[in-house]
Structure formats: C-alpha cells, structure tokens
One Martini backbone bead per residue (centre of mass of N, CA, C, O) as a GRO file, in nm:
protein
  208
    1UNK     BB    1  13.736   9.403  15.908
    2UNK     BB    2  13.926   9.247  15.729
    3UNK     BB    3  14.087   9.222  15.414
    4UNK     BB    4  14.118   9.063  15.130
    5UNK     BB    5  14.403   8.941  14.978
    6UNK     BB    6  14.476   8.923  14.687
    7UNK     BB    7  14.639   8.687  14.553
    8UNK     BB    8  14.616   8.675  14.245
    9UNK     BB    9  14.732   8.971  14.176
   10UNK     BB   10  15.023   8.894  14.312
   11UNK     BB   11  15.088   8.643  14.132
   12UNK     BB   12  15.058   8.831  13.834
   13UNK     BB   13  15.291   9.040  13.901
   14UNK     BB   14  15.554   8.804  13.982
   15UNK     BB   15  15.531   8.687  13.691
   16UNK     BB   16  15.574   8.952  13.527
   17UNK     BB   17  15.860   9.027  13.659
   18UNK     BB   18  15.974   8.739  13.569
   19UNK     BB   19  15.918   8.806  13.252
   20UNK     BB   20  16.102   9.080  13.253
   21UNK     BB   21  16.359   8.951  13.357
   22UNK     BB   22  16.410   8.729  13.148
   23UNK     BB   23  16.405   8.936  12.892
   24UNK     BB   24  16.642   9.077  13.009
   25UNK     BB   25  16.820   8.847  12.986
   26UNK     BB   26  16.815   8.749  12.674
   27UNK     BB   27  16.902   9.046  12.547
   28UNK     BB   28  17.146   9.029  12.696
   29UNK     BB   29  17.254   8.741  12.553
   30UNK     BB   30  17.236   8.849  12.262
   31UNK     BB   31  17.411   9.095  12.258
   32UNK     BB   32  17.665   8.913  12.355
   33UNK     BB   33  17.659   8.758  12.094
   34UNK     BB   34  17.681   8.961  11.909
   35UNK     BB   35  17.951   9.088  12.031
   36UNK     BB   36  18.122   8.824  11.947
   37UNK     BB   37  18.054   8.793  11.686
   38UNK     BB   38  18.191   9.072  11.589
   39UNK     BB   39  18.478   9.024  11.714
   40UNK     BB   40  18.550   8.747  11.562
   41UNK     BB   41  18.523   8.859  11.274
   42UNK     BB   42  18.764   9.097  11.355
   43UNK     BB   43  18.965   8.869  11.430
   44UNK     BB   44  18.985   8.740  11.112
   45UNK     BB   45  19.023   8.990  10.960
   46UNK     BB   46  19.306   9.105  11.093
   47UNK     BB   47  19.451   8.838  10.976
   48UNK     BB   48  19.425   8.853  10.719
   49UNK     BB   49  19.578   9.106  10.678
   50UNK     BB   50  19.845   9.019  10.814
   51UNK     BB   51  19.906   8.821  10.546
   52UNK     BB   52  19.908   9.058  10.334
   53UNK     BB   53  20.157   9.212  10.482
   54UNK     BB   54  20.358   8.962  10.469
   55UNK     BB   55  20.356   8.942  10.175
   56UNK     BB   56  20.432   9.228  10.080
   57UNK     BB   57  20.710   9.225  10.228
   58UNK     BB   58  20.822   8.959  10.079
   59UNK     BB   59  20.799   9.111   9.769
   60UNK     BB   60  20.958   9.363   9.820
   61UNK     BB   61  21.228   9.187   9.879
   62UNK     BB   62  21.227   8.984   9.621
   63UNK     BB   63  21.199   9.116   9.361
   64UNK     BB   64  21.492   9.312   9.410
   65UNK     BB   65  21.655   9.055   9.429
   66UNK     BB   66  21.564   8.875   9.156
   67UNK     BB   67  21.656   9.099   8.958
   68UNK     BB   68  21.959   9.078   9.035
   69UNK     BB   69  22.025   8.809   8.964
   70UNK     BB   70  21.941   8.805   8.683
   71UNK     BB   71  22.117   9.016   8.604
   72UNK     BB   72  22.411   8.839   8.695
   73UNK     BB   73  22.353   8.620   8.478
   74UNK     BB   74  22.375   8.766   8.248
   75UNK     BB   75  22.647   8.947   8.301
   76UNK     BB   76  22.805   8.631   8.329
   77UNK     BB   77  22.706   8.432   8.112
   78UNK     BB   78  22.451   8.262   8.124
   79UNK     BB   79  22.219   8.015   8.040
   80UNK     BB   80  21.988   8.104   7.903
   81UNK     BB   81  21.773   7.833   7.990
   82UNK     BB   82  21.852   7.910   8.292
   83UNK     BB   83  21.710   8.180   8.314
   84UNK     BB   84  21.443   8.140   8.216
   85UNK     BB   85  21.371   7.959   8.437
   86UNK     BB   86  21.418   8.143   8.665
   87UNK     BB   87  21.199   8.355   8.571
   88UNK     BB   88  20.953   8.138   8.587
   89UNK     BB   89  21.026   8.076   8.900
   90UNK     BB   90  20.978   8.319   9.033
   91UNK     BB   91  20.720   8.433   8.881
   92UNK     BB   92  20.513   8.168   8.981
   93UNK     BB   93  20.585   8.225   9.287
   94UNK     BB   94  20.455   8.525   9.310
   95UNK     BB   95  20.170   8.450   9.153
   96UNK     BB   96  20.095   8.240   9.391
   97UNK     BB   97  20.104   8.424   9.634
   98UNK     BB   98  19.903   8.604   9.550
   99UNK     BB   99  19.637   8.442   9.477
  100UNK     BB  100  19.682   8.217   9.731
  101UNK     BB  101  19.579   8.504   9.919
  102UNK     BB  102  19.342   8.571   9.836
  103UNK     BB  103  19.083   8.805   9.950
  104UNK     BB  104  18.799   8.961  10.062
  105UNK     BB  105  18.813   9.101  10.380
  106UNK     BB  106  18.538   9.280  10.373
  107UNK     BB  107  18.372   9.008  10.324
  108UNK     BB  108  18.405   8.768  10.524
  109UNK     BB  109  18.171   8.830  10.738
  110UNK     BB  110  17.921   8.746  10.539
  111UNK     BB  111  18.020   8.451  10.458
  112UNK     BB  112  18.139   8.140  10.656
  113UNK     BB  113  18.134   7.909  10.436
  114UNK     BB  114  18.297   8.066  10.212
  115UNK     BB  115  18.521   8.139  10.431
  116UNK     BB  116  18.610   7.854  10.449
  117UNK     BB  117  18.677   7.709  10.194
  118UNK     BB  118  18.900   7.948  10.093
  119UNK     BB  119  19.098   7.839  10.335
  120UNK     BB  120  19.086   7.560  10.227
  121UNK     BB  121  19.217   7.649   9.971
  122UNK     BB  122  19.434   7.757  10.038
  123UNK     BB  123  19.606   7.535  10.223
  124UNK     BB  124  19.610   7.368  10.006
  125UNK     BB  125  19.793   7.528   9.798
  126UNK     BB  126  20.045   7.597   9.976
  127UNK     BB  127  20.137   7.286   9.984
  128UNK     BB  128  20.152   7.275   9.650
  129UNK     BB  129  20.354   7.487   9.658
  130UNK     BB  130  20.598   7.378   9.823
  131UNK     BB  131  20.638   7.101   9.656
  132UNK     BB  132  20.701   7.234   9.396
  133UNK     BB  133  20.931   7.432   9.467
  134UNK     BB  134  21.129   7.240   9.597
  135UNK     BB  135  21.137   7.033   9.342
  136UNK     BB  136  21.261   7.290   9.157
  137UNK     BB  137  21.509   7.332   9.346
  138UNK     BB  138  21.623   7.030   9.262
  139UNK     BB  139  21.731   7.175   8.978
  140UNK     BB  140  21.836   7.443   9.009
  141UNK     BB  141  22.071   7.401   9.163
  142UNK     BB  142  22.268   7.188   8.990
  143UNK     BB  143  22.238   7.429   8.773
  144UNK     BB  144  22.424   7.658   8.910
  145UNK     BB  145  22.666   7.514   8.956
  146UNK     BB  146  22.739   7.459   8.665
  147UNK     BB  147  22.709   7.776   8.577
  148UNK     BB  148  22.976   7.853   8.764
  149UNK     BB  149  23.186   7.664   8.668
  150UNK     BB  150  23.156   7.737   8.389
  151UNK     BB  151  23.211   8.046   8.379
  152UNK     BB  152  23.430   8.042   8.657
  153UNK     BB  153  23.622   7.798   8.634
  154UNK     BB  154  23.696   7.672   8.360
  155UNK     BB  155  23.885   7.981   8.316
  156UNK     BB  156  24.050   7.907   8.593
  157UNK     BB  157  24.119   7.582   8.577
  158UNK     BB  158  23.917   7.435   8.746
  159UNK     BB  159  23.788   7.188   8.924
  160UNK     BB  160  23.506   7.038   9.047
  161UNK     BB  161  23.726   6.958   9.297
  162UNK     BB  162  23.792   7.194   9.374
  163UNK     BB  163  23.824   7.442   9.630
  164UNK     BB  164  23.607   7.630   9.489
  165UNK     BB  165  23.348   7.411   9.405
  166UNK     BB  166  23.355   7.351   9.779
  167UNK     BB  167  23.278   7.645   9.830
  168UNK     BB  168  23.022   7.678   9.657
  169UNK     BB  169  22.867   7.408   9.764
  170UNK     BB  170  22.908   7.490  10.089
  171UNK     BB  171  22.767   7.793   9.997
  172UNK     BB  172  22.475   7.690   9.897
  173UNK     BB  173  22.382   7.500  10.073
  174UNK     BB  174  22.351   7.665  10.338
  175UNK     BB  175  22.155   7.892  10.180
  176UNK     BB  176  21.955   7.710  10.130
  177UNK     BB  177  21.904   7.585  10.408
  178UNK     BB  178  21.840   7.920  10.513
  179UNK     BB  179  21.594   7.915  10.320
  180UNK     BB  180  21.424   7.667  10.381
  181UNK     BB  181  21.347   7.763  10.673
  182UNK     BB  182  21.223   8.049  10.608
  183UNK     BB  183  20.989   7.919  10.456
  184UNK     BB  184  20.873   7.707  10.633
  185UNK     BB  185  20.799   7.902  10.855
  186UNK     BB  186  20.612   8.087  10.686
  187UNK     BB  187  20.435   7.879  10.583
  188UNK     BB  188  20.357   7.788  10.885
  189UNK     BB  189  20.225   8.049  10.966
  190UNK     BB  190  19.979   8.048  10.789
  191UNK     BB  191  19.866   7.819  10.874
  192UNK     BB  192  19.802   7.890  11.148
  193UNK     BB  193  19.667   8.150  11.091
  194UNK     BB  194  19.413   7.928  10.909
  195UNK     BB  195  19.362   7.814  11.186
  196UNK     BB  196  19.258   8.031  11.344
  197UNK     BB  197  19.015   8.096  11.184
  198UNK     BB  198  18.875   7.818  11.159
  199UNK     BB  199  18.808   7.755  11.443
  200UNK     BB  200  18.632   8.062  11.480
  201UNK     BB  201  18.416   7.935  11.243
  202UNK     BB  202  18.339   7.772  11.409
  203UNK     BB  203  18.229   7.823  11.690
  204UNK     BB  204  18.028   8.029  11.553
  205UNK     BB  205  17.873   7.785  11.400
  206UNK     BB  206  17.819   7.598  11.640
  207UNK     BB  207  17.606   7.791  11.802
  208UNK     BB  208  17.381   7.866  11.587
   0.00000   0.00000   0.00000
C-alpha cells in the first residue's frame, strides 16, 4: 500500500522557501540602495571640495597680483580716490567669494533638503555677484584709463587722442575682454557644478 504524500507539508516548505527568496531579494536591494546612496552622498561631496579648491587656487593667484597692482597705482601717484575704490573692489570681490561659497563639506550629506536650500542660495548669490562686479567694472575701467592719461600721458604731453592713449585704450579692452571670458568660464563652471549636486539631490530624494 502506497504512502499518501503530504501535499500540505510540501506547499508550505515551498511557500517558505519562496519567502526566504523574496526576503533575500529585498535585503539585497536595500543594500545596493544604501550602497547607492552612499556613493552619491561621497559624490556630492567631493564636487563641492573641488569647487573650494579651485576658489582656493583663484584667491592664491589674484590676492598677490592684487596687492602689485595697488602698490603700482599708489607707486606711481594715482588719485587716493581711486585706489580707495580698487581697494574696496578688489577686497568686496574676495569676501564674496569666500562667504558666497562656504559651506560645510563634512556635514552635506547630514540633511540634503538643508544642502539643497544653500546651494540655491550660493547659485542666486554668485549670478547677484556676476552682474554686480561686471557693473563696477565698467566704472572702475574708464577711471583706470583717465589716471593712466593723468599720471603718464599728460606730463608727457600726449593728447587723450593720441597714439600713446590708443594703445593703452586698446589694451585695456583687450586685457579687460580676456579677463571677462576668464570669469566668465569660471562663473560658469561652478554653476554647472552646483546643478549637478542639486540633480543628484533630487534623483536621491526623488526615490526615497
């Protein structure tokens, strides 16, 4: 007489079975989004030291070239007036970018709606700082050019037209146009790279 096989005993091995699998499925995907998570969190966070490296480079370089050019307009008897001004723009310019790109690198992935917040707010500051440098620019240039005429054209009785005025004219624009690309670039640059924290902050809290 044959034995009658527990049909029950071996559907609920099999249920068990698929429910060990499921779980185990699940545990692995839990993993690989932490593991995901964590990844863009560490990606996130080494753009944004890239971006205080390269502000760090930009400030070793211009703070000593800054400082030559003030000591050179003060050198050679340019109006306190406007040195006062270059001082206050230079220095305005530098405090700005310090400040406007601040942030604490080690606690980002702390809270991403609060590191949301401040790099909209570093993005808004650094285009309010573009538009506001750029615009003291065009004082700051045509005040350069009349005390280059003033200290030097002048005792050498050069005419404001004459060809000594127009090279220093047309190598002021040039210097000026190769400086404002320069900026520009960099402007540019940091903004692309404050839009792609906040897309990989979205797509990580898009999920969650």
């Amino acid at each position: 007489m044959e034995t009658p096989i527990n049909t029950d005993f071996n559907d609920f091995n099999e249920l068990d079975d698929l429910r060990q699998q499921i779980n185990e499925l699940k545990n692995k995907v839990d993993r690989q989004g932490r593991l995901n998570e964590d990844l863009i969190k560490k990606s996130i966070q080494s753009k944004m030291k890239g971006l205080h490296r390269n502000i760090s480079w930009y400030l070793l370089v211009l703070l000593p070239l800054s400082a030559i050019i003030i000591w050179n307009f003060i050198y050679n008897h340019y109006a306190w007036p406007f040195i006062i001004f270059t001082i206050l723009f230079f220095a305005a310019s530098f405090i700005a970018d310090y400040f406007i790109n601040r942030i604490d690198v080690n606690h980002m992935a702390d809270d991403l709606v609060e590191t949301t917040r401040k790099l909209t707010i570093m993005k808004k500051n650094r285009r309010r700082q573009l538009l506001i440098g750029y615009s003291l620019l065009l004082i700051w240039t045509p005040w350069y050019l009349y005390e280059i005429y003033r200290v030097q054209a002048v005792p050498m009785g050069v005419t404001l037209t004459g060809p000594f005025m127009i090279a220093v004219t047309i190598g002021a624009a040039i210097g000026g146009i190769i400086g404002g690309i320069l900026g520009l670039s960099f402007y540019r640059k940091m903004q692309r790279t404050t839009d792609e924290m906040l897309d990989q902050i979205n797509d990580l809290t898009s999920g969650e």
